[in-house]
PDB file of C-alpha atoms in Angstrom:
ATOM      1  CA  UNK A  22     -18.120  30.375  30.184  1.00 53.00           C
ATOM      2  CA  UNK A  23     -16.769  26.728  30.352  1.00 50.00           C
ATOM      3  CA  UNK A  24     -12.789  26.028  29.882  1.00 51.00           C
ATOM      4  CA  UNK A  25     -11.015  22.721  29.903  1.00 55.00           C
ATOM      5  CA  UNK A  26      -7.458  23.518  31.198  1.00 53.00           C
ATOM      6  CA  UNK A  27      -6.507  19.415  30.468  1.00 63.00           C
ATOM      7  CA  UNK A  28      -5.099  19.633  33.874  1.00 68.00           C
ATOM      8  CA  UNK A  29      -4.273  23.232  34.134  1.00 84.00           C
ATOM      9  CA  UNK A  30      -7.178  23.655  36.685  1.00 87.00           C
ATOM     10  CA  UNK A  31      -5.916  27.276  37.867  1.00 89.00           C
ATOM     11  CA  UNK A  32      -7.267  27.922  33.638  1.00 90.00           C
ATOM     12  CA  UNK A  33     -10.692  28.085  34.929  1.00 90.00           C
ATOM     13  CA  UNK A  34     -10.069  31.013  37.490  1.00 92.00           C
ATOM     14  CA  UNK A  35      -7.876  32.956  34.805  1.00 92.00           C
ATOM     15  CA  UNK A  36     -10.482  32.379  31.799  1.00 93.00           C
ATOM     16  CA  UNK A  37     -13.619  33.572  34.058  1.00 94.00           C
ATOM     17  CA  UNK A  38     -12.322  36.479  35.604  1.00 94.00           C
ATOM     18  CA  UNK A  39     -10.802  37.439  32.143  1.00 95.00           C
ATOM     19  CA  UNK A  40     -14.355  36.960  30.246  1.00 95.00           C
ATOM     20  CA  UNK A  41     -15.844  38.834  33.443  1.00 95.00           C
ATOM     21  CA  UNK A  42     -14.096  41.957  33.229  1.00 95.00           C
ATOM     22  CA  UNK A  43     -14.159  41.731  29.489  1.00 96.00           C
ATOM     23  CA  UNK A  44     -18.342  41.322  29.819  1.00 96.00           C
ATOM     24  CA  UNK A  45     -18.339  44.303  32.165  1.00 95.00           C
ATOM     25  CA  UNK A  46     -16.527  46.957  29.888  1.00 96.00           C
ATOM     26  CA  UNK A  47     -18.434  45.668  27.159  1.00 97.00           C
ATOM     27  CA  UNK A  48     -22.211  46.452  29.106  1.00 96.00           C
ATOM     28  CA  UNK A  49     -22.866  42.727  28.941  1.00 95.00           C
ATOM     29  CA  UNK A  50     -26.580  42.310  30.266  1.00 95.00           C
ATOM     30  CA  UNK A  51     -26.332  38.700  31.593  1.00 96.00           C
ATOM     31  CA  UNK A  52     -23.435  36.059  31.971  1.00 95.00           C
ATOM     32  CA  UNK A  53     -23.376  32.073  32.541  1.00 96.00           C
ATOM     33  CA  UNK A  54     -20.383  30.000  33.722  1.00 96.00           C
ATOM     34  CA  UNK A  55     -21.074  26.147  33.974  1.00 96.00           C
ATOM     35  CA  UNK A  56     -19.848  25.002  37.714  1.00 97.00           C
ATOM     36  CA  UNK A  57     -19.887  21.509  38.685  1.00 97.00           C
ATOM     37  CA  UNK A  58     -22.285  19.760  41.462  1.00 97.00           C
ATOM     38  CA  UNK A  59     -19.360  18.931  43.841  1.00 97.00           C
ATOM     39  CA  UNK A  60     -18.253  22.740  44.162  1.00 97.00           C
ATOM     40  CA  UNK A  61     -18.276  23.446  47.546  1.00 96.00           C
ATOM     41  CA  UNK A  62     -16.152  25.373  50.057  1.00 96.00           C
ATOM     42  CA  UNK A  63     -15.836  22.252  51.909  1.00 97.00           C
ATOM     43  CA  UNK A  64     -14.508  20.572  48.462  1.00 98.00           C
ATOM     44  CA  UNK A  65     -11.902  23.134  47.634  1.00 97.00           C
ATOM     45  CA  UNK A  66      -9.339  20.616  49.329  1.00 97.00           C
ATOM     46  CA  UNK A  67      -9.466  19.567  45.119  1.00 97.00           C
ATOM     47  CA  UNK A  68      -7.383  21.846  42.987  1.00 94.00           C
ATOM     48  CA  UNK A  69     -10.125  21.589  40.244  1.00 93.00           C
ATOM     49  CA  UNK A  70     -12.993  22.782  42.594  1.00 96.00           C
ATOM     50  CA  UNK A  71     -10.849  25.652  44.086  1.00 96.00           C
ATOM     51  CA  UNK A  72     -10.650  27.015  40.717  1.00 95.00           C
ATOM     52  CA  UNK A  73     -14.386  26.194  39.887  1.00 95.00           C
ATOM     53  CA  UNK A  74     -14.957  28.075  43.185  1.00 97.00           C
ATOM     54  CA  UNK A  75     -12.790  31.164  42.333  1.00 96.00           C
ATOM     55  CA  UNK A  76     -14.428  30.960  38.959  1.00 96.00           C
ATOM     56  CA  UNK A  77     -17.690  31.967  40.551  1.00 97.00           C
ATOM     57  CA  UNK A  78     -16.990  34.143  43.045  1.00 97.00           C
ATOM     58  CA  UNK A  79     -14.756  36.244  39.676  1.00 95.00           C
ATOM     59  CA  UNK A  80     -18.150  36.175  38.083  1.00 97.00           C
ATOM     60  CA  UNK A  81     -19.983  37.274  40.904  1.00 97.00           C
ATOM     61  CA  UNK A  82     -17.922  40.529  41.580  1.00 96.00           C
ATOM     62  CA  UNK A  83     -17.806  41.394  38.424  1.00 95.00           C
ATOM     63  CA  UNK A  84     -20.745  43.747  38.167  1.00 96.00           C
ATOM     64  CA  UNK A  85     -22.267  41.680  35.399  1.00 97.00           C
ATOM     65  CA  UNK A  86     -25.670  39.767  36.182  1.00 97.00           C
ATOM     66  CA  UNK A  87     -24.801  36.042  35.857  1.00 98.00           C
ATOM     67  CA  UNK A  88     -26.669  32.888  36.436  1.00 98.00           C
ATOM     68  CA  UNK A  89     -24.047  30.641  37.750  1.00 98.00           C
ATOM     69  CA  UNK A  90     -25.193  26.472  36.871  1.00 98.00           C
ATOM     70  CA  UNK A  91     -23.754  23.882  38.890  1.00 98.00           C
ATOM     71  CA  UNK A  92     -24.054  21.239  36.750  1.00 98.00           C
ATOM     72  CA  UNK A  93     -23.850  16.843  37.658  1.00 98.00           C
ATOM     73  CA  UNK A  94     -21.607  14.903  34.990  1.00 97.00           C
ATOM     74  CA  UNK A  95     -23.444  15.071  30.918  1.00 98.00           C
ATOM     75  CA  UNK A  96     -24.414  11.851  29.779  1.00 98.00           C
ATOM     76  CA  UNK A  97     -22.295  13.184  26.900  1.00 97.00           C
ATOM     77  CA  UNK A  98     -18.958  12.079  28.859  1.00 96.00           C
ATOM     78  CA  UNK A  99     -20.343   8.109  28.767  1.00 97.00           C
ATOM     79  CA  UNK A 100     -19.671   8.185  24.607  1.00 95.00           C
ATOM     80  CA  UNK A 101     -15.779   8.835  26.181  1.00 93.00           C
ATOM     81  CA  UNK A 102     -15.550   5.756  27.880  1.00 95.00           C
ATOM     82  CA  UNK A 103     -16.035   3.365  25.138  1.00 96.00           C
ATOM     83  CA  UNK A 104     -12.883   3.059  23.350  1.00 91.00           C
ATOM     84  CA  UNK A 105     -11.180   0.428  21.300  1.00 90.00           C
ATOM     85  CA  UNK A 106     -14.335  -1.784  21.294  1.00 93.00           C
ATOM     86  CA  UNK A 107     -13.775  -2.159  25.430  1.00 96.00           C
ATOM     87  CA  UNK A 108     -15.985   0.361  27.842  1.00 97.00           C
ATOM     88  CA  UNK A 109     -13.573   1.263  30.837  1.00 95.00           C
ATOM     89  CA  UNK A 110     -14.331   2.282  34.150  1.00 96.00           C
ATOM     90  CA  UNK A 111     -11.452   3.749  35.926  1.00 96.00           C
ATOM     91  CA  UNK A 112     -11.952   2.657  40.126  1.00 97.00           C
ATOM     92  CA  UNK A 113     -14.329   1.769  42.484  1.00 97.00           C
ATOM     93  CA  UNK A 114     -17.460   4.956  41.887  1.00 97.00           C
ATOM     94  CA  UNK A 115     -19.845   4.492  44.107  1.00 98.00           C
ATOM     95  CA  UNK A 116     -21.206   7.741  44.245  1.00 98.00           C
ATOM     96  CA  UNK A 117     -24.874   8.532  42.473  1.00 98.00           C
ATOM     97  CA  UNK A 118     -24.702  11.165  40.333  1.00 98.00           C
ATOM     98  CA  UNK A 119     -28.284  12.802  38.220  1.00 99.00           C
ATOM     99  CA  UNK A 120     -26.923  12.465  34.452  1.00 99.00           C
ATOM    100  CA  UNK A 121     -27.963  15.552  32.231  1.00 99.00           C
ATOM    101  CA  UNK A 122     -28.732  15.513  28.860  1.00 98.00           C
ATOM    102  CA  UNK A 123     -27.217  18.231  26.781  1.00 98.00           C
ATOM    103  CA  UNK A 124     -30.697  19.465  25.600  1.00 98.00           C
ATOM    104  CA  UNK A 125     -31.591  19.770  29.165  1.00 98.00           C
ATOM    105  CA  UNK A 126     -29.031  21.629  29.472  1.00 98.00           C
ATOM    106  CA  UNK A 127     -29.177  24.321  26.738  1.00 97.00           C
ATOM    107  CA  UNK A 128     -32.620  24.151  27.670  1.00 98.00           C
ATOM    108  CA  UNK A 129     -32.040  25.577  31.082  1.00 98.00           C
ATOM    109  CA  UNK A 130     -29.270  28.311  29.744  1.00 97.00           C
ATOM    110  CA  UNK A 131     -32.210  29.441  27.327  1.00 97.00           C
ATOM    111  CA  UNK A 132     -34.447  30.033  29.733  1.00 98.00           C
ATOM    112  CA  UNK A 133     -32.194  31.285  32.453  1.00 98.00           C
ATOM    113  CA  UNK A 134     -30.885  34.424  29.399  1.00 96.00           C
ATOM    114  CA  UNK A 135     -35.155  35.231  29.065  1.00 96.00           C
ATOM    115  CA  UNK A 136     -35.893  35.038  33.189  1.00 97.00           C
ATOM    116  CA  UNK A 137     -35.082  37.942  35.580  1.00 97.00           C
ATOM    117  CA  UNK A 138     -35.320  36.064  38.202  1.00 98.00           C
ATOM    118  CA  UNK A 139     -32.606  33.543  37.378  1.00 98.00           C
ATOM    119  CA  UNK A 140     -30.423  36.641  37.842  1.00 98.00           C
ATOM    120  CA  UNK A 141     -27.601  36.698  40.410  1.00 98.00           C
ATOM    121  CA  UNK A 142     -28.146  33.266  41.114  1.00 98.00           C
ATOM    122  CA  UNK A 143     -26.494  29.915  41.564  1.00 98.00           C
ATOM    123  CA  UNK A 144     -28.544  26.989  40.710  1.00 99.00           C
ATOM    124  CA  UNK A 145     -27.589  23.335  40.765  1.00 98.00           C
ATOM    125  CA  UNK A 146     -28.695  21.355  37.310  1.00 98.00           C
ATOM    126  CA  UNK A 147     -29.638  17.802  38.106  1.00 98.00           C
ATOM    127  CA  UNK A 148     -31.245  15.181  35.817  1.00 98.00           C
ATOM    128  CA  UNK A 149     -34.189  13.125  36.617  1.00 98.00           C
ATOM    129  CA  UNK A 150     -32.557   9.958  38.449  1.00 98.00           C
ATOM    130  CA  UNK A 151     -29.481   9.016  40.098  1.00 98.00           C
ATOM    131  CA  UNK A 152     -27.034   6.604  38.515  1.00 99.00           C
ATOM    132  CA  UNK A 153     -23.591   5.183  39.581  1.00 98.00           C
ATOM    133  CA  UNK A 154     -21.159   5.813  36.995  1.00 98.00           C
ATOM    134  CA  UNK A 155     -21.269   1.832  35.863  1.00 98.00           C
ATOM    135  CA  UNK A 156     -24.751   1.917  36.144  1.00 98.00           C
ATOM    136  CA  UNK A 157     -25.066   4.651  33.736  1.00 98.00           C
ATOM    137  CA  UNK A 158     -22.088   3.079  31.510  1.00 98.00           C
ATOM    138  CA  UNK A 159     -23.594  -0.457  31.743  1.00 98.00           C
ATOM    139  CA  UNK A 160     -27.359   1.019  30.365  1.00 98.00           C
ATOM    140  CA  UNK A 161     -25.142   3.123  27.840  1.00 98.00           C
ATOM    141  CA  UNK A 162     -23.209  -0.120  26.259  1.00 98.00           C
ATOM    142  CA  UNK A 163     -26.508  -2.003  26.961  1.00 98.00           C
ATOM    143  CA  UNK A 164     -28.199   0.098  24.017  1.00 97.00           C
ATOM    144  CA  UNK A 165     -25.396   1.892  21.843  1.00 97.00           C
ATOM    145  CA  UNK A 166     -22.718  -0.333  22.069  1.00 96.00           C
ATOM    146  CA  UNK A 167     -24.245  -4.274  22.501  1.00 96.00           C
ATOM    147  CA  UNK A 168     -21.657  -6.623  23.060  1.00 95.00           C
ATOM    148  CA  UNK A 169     -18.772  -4.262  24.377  1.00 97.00           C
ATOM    149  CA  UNK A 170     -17.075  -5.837  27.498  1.00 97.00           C
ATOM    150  CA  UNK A 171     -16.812  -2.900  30.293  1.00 96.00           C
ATOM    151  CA  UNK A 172     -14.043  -3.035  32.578  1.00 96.00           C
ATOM    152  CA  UNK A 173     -13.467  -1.857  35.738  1.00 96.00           C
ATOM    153  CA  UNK A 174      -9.728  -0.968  36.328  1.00 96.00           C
ATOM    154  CA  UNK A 175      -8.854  -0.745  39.978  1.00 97.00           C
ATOM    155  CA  UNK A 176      -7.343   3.015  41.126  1.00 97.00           C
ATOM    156  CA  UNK A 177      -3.668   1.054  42.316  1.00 96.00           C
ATOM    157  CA  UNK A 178      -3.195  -0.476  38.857  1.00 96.00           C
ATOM    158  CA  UNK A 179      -4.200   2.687  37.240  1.00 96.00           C
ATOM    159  CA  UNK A 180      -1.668   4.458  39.911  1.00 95.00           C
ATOM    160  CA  UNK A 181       1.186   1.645  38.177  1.00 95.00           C
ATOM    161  CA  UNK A 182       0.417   2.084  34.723  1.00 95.00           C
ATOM    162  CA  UNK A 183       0.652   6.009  35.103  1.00 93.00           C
ATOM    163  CA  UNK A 184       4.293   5.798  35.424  1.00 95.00           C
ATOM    164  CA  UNK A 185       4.282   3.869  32.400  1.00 93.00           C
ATOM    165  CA  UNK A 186       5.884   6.613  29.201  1.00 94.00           C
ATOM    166  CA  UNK A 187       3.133   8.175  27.929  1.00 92.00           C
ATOM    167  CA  UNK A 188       0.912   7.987  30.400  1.00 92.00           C
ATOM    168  CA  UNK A 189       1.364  11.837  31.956  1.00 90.00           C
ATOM    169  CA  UNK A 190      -2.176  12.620  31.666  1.00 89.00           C
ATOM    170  CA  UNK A 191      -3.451   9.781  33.131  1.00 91.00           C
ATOM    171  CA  UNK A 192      -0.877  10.541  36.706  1.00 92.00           C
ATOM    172  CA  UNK A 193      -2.182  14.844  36.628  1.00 91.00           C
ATOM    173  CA  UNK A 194      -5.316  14.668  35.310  1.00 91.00           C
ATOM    174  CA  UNK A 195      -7.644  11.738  34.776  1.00 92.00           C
ATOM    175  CA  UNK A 196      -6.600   9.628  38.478  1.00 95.00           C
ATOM    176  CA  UNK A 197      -6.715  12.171  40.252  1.00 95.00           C
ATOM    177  CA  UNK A 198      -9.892  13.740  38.753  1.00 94.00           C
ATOM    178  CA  UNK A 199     -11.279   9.919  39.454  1.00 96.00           C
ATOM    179  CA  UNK A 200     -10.382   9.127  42.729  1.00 97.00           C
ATOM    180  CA  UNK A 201     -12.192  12.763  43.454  1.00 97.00           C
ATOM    181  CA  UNK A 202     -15.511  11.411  41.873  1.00 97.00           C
ATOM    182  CA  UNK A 203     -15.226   8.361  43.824  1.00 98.00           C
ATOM    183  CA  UNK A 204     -14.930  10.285  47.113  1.00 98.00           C
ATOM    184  CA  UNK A 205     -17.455  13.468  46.932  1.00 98.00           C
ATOM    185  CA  UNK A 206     -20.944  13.204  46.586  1.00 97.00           C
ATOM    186  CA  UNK A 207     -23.123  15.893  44.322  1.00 97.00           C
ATOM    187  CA  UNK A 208     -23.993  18.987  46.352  1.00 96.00           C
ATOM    188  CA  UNK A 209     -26.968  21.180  46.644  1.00 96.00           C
ATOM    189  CA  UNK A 210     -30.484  20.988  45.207  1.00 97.00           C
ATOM    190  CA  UNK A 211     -32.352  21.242  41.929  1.00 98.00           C
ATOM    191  CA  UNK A 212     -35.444  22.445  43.543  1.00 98.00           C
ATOM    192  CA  UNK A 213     -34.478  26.313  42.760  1.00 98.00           C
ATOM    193  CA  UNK A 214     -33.743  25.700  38.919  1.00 98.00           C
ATOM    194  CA  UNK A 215     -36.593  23.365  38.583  1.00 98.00           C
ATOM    195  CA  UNK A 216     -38.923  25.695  39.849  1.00 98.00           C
ATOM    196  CA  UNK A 217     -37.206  28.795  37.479  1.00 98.00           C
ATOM    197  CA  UNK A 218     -36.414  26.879  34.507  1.00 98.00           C
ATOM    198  CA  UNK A 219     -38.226  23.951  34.021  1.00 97.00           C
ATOM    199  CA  UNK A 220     -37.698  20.465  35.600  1.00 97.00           C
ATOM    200  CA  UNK A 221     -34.868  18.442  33.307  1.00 98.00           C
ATOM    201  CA  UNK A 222     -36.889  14.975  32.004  1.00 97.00           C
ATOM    202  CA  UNK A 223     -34.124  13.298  29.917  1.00 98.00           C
ATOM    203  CA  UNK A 224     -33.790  10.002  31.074  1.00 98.00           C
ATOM    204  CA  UNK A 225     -30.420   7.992  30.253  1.00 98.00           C
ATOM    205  CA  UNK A 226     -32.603   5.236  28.496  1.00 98.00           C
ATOM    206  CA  UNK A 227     -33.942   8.487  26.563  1.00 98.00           C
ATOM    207  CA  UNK A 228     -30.745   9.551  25.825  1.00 98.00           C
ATOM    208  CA  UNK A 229     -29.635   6.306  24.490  1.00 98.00           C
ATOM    209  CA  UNK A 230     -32.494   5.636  21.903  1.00 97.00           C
ATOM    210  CA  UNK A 231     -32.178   9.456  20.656  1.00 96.00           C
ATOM    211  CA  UNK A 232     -28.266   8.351  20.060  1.00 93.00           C
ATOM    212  CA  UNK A 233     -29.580   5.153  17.207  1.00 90.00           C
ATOM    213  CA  UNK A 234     -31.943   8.082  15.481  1.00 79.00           C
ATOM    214  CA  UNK A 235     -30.484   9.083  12.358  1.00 73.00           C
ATOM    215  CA  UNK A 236     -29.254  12.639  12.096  1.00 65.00           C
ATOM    216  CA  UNK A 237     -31.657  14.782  10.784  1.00 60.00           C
ATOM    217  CA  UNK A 238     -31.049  16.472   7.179  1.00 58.00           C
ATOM    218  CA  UNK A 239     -29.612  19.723   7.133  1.00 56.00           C
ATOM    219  CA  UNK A 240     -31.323  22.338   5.214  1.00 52.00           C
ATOM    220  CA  UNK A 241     -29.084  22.086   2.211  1.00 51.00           C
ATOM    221  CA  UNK A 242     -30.095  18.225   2.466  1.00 52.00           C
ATOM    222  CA  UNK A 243     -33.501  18.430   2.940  1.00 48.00           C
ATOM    223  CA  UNK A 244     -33.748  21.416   0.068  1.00 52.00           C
ATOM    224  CA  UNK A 245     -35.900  19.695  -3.141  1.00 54.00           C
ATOM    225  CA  UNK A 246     -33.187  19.398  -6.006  1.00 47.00           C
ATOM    226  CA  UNK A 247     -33.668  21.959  -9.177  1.00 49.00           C
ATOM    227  CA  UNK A 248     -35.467  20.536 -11.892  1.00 50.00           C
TER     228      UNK A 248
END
């Protein structure tokens, strides 16, 4: 389970207690809901994470076996931040978060679905080093995007420009959803889901090269033509 309310944060409560009771009825064996690192009851002062927290606890009561994964920010989201030839950095971060690879991830999710043990369990999904968010961003632009200025917009000129028309999301969702980052720190440890699913070895500078590989054929591609 993983929902994107674009601001509607209450969406993720709703969604997971809706796919719960659905998975129940239906004799589901196992369920997954992706959490974030921050969640915390001392972070539920954050609309988001209240409804990240109310996720889990649906999932939990639901009868179903889950595996509940906290998971740190995707290198995935760094691709977002490069727009319009400039690489933007919205406020001061100075918090260290442990990128994940996607593969890691659907790595871990496989192997969570095949291992009783990782049943009725929340485990926190780290990658293998700690980053700021410009130092990620910086090594990103520094291999996939050469030559593209990043900027670092400070959080009271964002706070101006989100009156500006058009600019809604940027005042509900994306400041506020910043300034959060900036403040809280990941939570927990990996040392559970390493030990039950394998330890995540994706490095950013791993990442990045696999990004400048060519896609690989698909079958109809790589099928021999017909005489």
């Amino acid at each position: 389970v993983s929902l994107d309310g674009k601001g509607d944060w209450d969406l993720e409560r709703r969604g997971a207690e809706t796919v719960a009771k659905a998975a129940a009825a239906a004799g589901v064996s196992r369920i997954t809901l992706i959490s974030g690192a921050s969640v915390c009851e001392e972070n539920a002062w954050f609309p988001m994470t209240a409804a990240k927290l109310a996720a889990e606890r649906a999932v939990q009561a639901s009868g179903v076996p889950y595996t509940i994964l906290r998971c740190t920010m995707f290198m995935e989201t760094l691709r977002n931040m490069v727009r319009e030839g400039k690489a933007m950095l919205l406020g001061d971060q100075p918090q260290r978060w442990h990128f994940l690879a996607a593969d890691d991830f659907a790595r871990m999710v496989s192997r969570a679905y095949a291992s009783p043990e990782a049943a009725n369990r929340v485990l926190v999904a780290f990658g293998p080093e700690a980053l700021t968010l410009e130092e990620a961003l910086r090594v990103y632009v520094d291999r996939c995007a050469p030559g593209t200025p990043v900027m670092k917009i400070p959080f009271f000129i964002l706070g101006l420009m989100s009156w500006l028309p058009g600019r809604a999301e940027l005042r509900r969702v994306a400041l506020p959803l910043m300034k959060y980052f900036a403040k809280v720190p990941e939570q927990g440890s990996p040392v559970e889901a390493d030990r039950l699913l394998g330890k995540n070895e994706i490095t950013l500078e791993r990442w990045c090269a696999a990004q400048l590989e060519p896609p690989s054929p698909t079958p109809e591609e790589a099928a021999p033509s017909p005489p």
